[in-house]
XYZ file of C-alpha atoms in Angstrom:
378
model
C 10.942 -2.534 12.184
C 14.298 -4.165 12.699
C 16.409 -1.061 13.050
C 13.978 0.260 15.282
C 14.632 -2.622 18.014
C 17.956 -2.298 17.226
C 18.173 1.047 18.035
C 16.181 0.987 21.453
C 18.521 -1.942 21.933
C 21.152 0.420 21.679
C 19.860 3.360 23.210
C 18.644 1.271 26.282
C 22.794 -0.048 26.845
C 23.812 3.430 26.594
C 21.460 4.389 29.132
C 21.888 1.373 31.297
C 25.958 2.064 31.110
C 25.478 5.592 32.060
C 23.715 4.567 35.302
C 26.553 2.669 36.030
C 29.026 4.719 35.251
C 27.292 7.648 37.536
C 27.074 5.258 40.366
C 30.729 3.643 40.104
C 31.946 7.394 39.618
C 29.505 8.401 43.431
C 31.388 5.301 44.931
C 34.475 6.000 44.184
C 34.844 9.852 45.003
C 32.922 8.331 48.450
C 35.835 5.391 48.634
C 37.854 3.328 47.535
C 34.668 0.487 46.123
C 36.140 -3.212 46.417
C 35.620 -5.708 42.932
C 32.395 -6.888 44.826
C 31.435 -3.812 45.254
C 31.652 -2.993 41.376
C 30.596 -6.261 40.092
C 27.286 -5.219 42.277
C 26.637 -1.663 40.398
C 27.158 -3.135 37.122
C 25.085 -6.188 37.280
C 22.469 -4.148 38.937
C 22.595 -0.892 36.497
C 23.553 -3.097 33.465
C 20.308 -5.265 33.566
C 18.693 -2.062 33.015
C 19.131 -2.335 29.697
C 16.918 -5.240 29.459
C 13.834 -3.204 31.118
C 11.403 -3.126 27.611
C 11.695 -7.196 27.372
C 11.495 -7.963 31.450
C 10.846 -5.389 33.505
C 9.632 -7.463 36.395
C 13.060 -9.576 36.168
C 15.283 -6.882 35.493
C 13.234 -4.995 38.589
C 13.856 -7.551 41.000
C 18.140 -8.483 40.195
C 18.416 -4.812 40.011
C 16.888 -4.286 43.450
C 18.919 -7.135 44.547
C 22.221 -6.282 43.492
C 21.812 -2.514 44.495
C 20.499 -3.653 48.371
C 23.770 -5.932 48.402
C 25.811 -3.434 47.659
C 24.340 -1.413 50.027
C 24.193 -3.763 52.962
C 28.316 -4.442 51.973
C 29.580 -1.143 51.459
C 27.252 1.035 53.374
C 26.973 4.565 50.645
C 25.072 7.496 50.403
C 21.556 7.507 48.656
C 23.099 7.543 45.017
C 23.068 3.527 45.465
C 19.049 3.870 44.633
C 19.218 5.521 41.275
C 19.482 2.216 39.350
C 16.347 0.767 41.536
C 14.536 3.815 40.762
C 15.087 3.590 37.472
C 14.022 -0.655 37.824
C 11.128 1.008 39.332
C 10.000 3.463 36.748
C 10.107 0.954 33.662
C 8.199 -1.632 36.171
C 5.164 0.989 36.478
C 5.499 2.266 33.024
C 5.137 -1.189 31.542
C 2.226 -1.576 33.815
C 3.511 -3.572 37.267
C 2.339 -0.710 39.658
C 2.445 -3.684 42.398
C 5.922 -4.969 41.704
C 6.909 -1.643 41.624
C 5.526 -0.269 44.726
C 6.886 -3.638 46.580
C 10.153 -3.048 44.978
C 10.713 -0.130 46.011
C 9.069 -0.219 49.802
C 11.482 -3.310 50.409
C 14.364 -1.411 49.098
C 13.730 1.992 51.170
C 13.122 -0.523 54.497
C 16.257 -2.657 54.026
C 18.076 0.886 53.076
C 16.637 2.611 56.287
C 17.555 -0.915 58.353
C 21.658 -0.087 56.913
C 21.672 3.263 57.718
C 20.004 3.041 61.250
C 23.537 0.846 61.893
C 25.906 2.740 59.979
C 24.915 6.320 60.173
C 24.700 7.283 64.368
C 22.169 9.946 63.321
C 18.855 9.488 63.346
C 17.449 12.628 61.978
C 20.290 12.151 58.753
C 18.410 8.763 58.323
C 15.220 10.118 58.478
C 16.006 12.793 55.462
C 17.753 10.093 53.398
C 15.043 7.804 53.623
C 12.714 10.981 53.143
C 14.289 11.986 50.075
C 14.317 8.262 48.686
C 11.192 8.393 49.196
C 10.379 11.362 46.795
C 12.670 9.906 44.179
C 10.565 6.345 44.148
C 7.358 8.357 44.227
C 8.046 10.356 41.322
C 9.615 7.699 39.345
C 6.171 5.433 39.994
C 4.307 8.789 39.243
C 6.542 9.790 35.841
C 5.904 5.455 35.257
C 2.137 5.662 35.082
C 2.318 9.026 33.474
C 4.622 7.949 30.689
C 2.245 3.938 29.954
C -0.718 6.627 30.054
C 1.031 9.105 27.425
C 1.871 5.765 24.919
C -1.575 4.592 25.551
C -2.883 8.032 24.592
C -0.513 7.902 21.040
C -1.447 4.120 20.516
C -5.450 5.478 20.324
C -4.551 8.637 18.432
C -2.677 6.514 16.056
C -5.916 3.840 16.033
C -8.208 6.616 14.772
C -6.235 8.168 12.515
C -6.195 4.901 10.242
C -9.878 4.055 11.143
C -10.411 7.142 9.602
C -8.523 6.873 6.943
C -10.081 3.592 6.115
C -13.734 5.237 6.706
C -12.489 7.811 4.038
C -11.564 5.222 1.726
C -14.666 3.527 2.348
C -16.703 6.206 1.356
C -14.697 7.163 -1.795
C -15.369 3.875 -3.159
C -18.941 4.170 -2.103
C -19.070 7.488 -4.214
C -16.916 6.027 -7.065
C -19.781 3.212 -7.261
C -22.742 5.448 -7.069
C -21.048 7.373 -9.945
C -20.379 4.210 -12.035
C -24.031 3.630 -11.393
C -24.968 7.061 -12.576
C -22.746 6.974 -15.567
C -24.033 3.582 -16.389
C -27.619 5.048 -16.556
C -26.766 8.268 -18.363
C -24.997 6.197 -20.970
C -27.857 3.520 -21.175
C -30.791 6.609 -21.536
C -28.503 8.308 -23.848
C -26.980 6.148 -26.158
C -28.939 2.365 -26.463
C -32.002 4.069 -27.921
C -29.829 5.919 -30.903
C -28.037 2.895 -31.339
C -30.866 0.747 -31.671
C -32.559 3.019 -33.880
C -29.437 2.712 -36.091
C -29.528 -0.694 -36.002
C -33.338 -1.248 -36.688
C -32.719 1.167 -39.974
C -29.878 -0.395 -41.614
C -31.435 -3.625 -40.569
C -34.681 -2.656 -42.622
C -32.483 -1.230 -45.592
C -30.843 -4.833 -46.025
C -34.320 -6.331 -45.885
C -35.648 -4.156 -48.360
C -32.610 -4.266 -50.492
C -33.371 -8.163 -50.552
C -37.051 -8.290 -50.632
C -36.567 -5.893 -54.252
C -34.077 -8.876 -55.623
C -30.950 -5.823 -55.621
C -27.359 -6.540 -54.084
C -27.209 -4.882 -50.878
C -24.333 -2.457 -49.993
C -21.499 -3.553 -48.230
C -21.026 0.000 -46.245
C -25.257 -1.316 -45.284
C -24.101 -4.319 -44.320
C -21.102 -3.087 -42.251
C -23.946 -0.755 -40.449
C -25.548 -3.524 -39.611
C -22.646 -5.349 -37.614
C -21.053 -1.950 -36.324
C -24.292 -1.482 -34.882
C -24.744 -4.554 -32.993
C -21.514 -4.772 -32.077
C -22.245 -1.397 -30.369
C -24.978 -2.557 -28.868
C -22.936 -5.660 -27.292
C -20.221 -3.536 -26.496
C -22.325 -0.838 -24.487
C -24.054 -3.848 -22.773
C -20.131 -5.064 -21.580
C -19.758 -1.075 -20.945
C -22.773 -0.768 -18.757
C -22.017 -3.857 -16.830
C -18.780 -3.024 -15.875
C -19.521 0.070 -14.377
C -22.259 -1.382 -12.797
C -20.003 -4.606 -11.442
C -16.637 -2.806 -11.237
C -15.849 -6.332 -12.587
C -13.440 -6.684 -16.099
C -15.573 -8.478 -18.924
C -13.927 -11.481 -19.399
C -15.513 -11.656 -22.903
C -13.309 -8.708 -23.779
C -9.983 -9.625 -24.467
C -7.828 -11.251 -27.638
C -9.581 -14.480 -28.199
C -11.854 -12.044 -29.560
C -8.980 -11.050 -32.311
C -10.669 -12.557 -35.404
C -13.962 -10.764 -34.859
C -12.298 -7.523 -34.552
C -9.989 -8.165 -37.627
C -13.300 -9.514 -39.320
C -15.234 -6.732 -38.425
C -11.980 -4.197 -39.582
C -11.574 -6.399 -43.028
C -15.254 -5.951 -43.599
C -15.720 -1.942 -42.941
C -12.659 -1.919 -46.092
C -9.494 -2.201 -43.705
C -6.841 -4.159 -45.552
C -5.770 -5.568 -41.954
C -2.794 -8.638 -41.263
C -2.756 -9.621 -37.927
C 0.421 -11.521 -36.726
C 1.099 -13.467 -33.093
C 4.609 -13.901 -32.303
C 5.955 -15.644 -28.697
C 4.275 -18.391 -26.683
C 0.337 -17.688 -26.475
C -0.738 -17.942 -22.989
C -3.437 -16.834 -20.974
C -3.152 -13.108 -19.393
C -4.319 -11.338 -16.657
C -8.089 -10.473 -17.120
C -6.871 -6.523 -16.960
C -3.984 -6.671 -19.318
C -6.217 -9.173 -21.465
C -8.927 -6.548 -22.017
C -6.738 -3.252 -22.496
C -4.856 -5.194 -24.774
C -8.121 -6.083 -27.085
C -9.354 -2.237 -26.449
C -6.061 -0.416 -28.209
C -6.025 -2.684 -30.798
C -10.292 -1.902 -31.402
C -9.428 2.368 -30.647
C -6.497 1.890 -33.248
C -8.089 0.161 -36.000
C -11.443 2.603 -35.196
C -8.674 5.913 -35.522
C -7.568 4.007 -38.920
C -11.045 3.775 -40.248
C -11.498 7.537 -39.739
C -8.132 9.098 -40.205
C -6.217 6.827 -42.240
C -8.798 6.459 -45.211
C -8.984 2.526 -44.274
C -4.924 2.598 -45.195
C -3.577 -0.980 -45.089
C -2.507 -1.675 -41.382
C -0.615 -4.796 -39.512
C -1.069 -5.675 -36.100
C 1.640 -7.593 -34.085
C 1.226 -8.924 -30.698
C 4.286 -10.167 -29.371
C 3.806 -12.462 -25.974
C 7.529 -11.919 -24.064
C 8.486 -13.492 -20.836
C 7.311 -10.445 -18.500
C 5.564 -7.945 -21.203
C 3.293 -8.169 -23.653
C 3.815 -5.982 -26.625
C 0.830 -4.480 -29.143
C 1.962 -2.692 -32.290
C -0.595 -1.732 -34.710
C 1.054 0.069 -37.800
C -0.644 1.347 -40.569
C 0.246 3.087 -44.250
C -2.276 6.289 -43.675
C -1.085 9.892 -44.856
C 0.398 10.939 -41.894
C 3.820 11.912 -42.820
C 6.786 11.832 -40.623
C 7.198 14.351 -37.904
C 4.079 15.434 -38.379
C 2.108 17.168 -35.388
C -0.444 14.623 -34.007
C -3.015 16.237 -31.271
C -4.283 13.179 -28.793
C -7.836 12.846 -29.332
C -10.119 10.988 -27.035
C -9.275 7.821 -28.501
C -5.139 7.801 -28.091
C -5.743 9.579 -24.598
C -7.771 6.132 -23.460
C -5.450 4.327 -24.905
C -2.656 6.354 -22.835
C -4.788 5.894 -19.739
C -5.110 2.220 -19.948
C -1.548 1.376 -19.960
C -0.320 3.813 -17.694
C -2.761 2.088 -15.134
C -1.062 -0.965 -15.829
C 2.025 -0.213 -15.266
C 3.193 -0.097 -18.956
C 4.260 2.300 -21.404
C 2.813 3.668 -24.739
C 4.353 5.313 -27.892
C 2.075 6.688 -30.150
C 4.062 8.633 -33.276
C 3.865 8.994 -37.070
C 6.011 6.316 -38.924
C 9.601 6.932 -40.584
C 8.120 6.662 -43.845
C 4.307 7.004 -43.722
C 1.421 6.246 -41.467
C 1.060 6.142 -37.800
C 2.375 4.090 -35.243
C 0.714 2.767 -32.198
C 3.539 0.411 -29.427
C 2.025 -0.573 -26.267
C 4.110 -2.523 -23.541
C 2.130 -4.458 -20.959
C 3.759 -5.615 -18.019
C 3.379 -9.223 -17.703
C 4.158 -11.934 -14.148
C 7.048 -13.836 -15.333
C 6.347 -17.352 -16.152
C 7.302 -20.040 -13.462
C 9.381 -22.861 -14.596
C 7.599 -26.273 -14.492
C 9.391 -29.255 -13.287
């Protein structure tokens, strides 16, 4: 915005200059002009330059100036350009009354100077005739040019009230297909899961009722399954809310390890850096790559022994979950639904992911989350 003012600052000098320099140049192939003379023109053309800021000033001192030098040094009907000029940024800026005042006064006082220095009266007449034109056309090309900007100014206005209706109604639509999505998952999945859990739930019962130890894979079920239960219910009320469960995030660690240990993970979680609380978004995508990595473990890694370090940095917030599967190195690994979430979450973030088989054995999962830097306290 700067360097467009100061170019219109520029361009208007440049313009203002020229004026002058056209009238100075009429004057002086008329005469000889006198210092007066020229210190008239270029006050009078100069303030031109000033005609976006003040037009009704710089209308009136260049009306001034020009009539002086006219009623001093008597020249042709070039000594109106600058006024008509005043005149067409007065009208385009909106002072159609200032302008048409302007510019009467001018033509009288001009037709008053020639009457005495010109002994022709039908020369006078077609000077002041021709004037006359010029100020008309300048008042017209005025009005024509405020109406034209006007004109851009409402094109311009509707163009971004459309835009925002547009945007408007694409979050409408993204809601009503959260909504949708929420019900298709609800119809489709709670029932199975709950039948899941009711079964395993029963088995453990029975399995107690007859005196015999119960299974740990049973018992494991049993959790999974109401985990997925709780977990759908976070699902379902996200996409209905569009609002990030706040009971999804890395306070929740120890269940998840828990939950890992328990379904035969041997699982070491370390914390390194100063613990602090995150960003509700970068809180829960950090607790959902650690849950997708240890649930790839569990079914491609044969429940290999796996570490997970979260790292808390000044601006970033690192999760590395390694594990001692069979994947050997350089081996070709296909993104499944699971890693391309996981690439999807971070990359909405801001941060990046590396997802690779380990120098020795195993797999590798690095995620960098972009972090505000801390403030200092005082």
């Amino acid at each position: 915005m700067r360097g467009n003012i100061d170019r219109r600052t520029l361009l208007d000098t440049a313009a203002a200059a020229a004026v002058g320099a056209v009238v100075v140049a009429a004057a002086c192939l008329a005469s000889s002009p006198g210092a007066l003379d020229v210190l008239l023109v270029a006050a009078g053309s100069l303030a031109l330059a000033a005609h976006r800021r003040a037009p009704r000033v710089v209308l009136v001192v260049t009306t001034l100036c020009m009539f002086g030098y006219a009623v001093h040094a008597h020249p042709g009907s070039w000594v109106a350009l600058p006024v008509v000029v005043a005149v067409h940024a007065a009208a385009r800026n909106g002072h159609r009354a200032q302008a048409v005042v302007a510019g009467a006064l001018f033509l009288l006082g001009y037709t008053v100077v020639l009457l005495v220095s010109v002994p022709g009266v039908q020369d006078t007449v077609e000077r002041v005739l021709l004037l006359l034109g010029w100020f008309l056309c300048a008042g017209v090309t005025g009005l024509i040019d405020k109406n034209w900007q006007a004109y851009l100014r409402q094109t311009e206005q509707r163009a971004l009230d459309a835009e925002r209706t547009r945007e408007e109604t694409a979050l409408r639509r993204a809601g009503e297909e959260r909504l949708r999505i929420a019900r298709e998952l609800h119809d489709s999945l709670t029932h199975s899961i709950s039948i899941v859990k009711l079964q395993a739930g029963v088995a453990v019962h029975l399995a107690r009722k007859r005196g015999t130890e119960v299974e740990p894979a049973l018992l494991a079920i049993q959790e999974a399954s109401g985990e997925a239960m709780r977990e759908l219910r976070s699902t379902l009320e996200v996409l209905r809310t569009d609002v990030v469960d706040p009971g999804t995030g890395l306070d929740r660690m120890d269940e998840l390890a828990g939950r890992a240990r328990a379904a035969g993970i041997a699982l070491a979680v370390v914390v390194e850096g100063d613990v602090r609380a995150l960003p509700a978004d970068v809180d829960g995508a950090a607790y959902r790559i650690v849950q997708e990595a240890l649930t790839n473990v569990a079914r491609h890694a044969d429940r290999a022994g796996t570490s997970v370090r979260i790292t808390y940095a000044d601006t970033v917030l690192v999760v590395t979950v390694d594990d001692d599967g069979p994947c050997l190195p350089g081996a070709a690994v296909t993104p499944g639904t699971g890693l391309t979430g996981m690439r999807e979450r971070v990359t909405a973030l801001g941060g990046t992911l590396e997802t690779e088989p380990r120098e020795r054995r195993g797999f590798s999962v690095r995620a960098e989350l972009p972090l505000e830097p801390r403030r200092a306290t005082g």
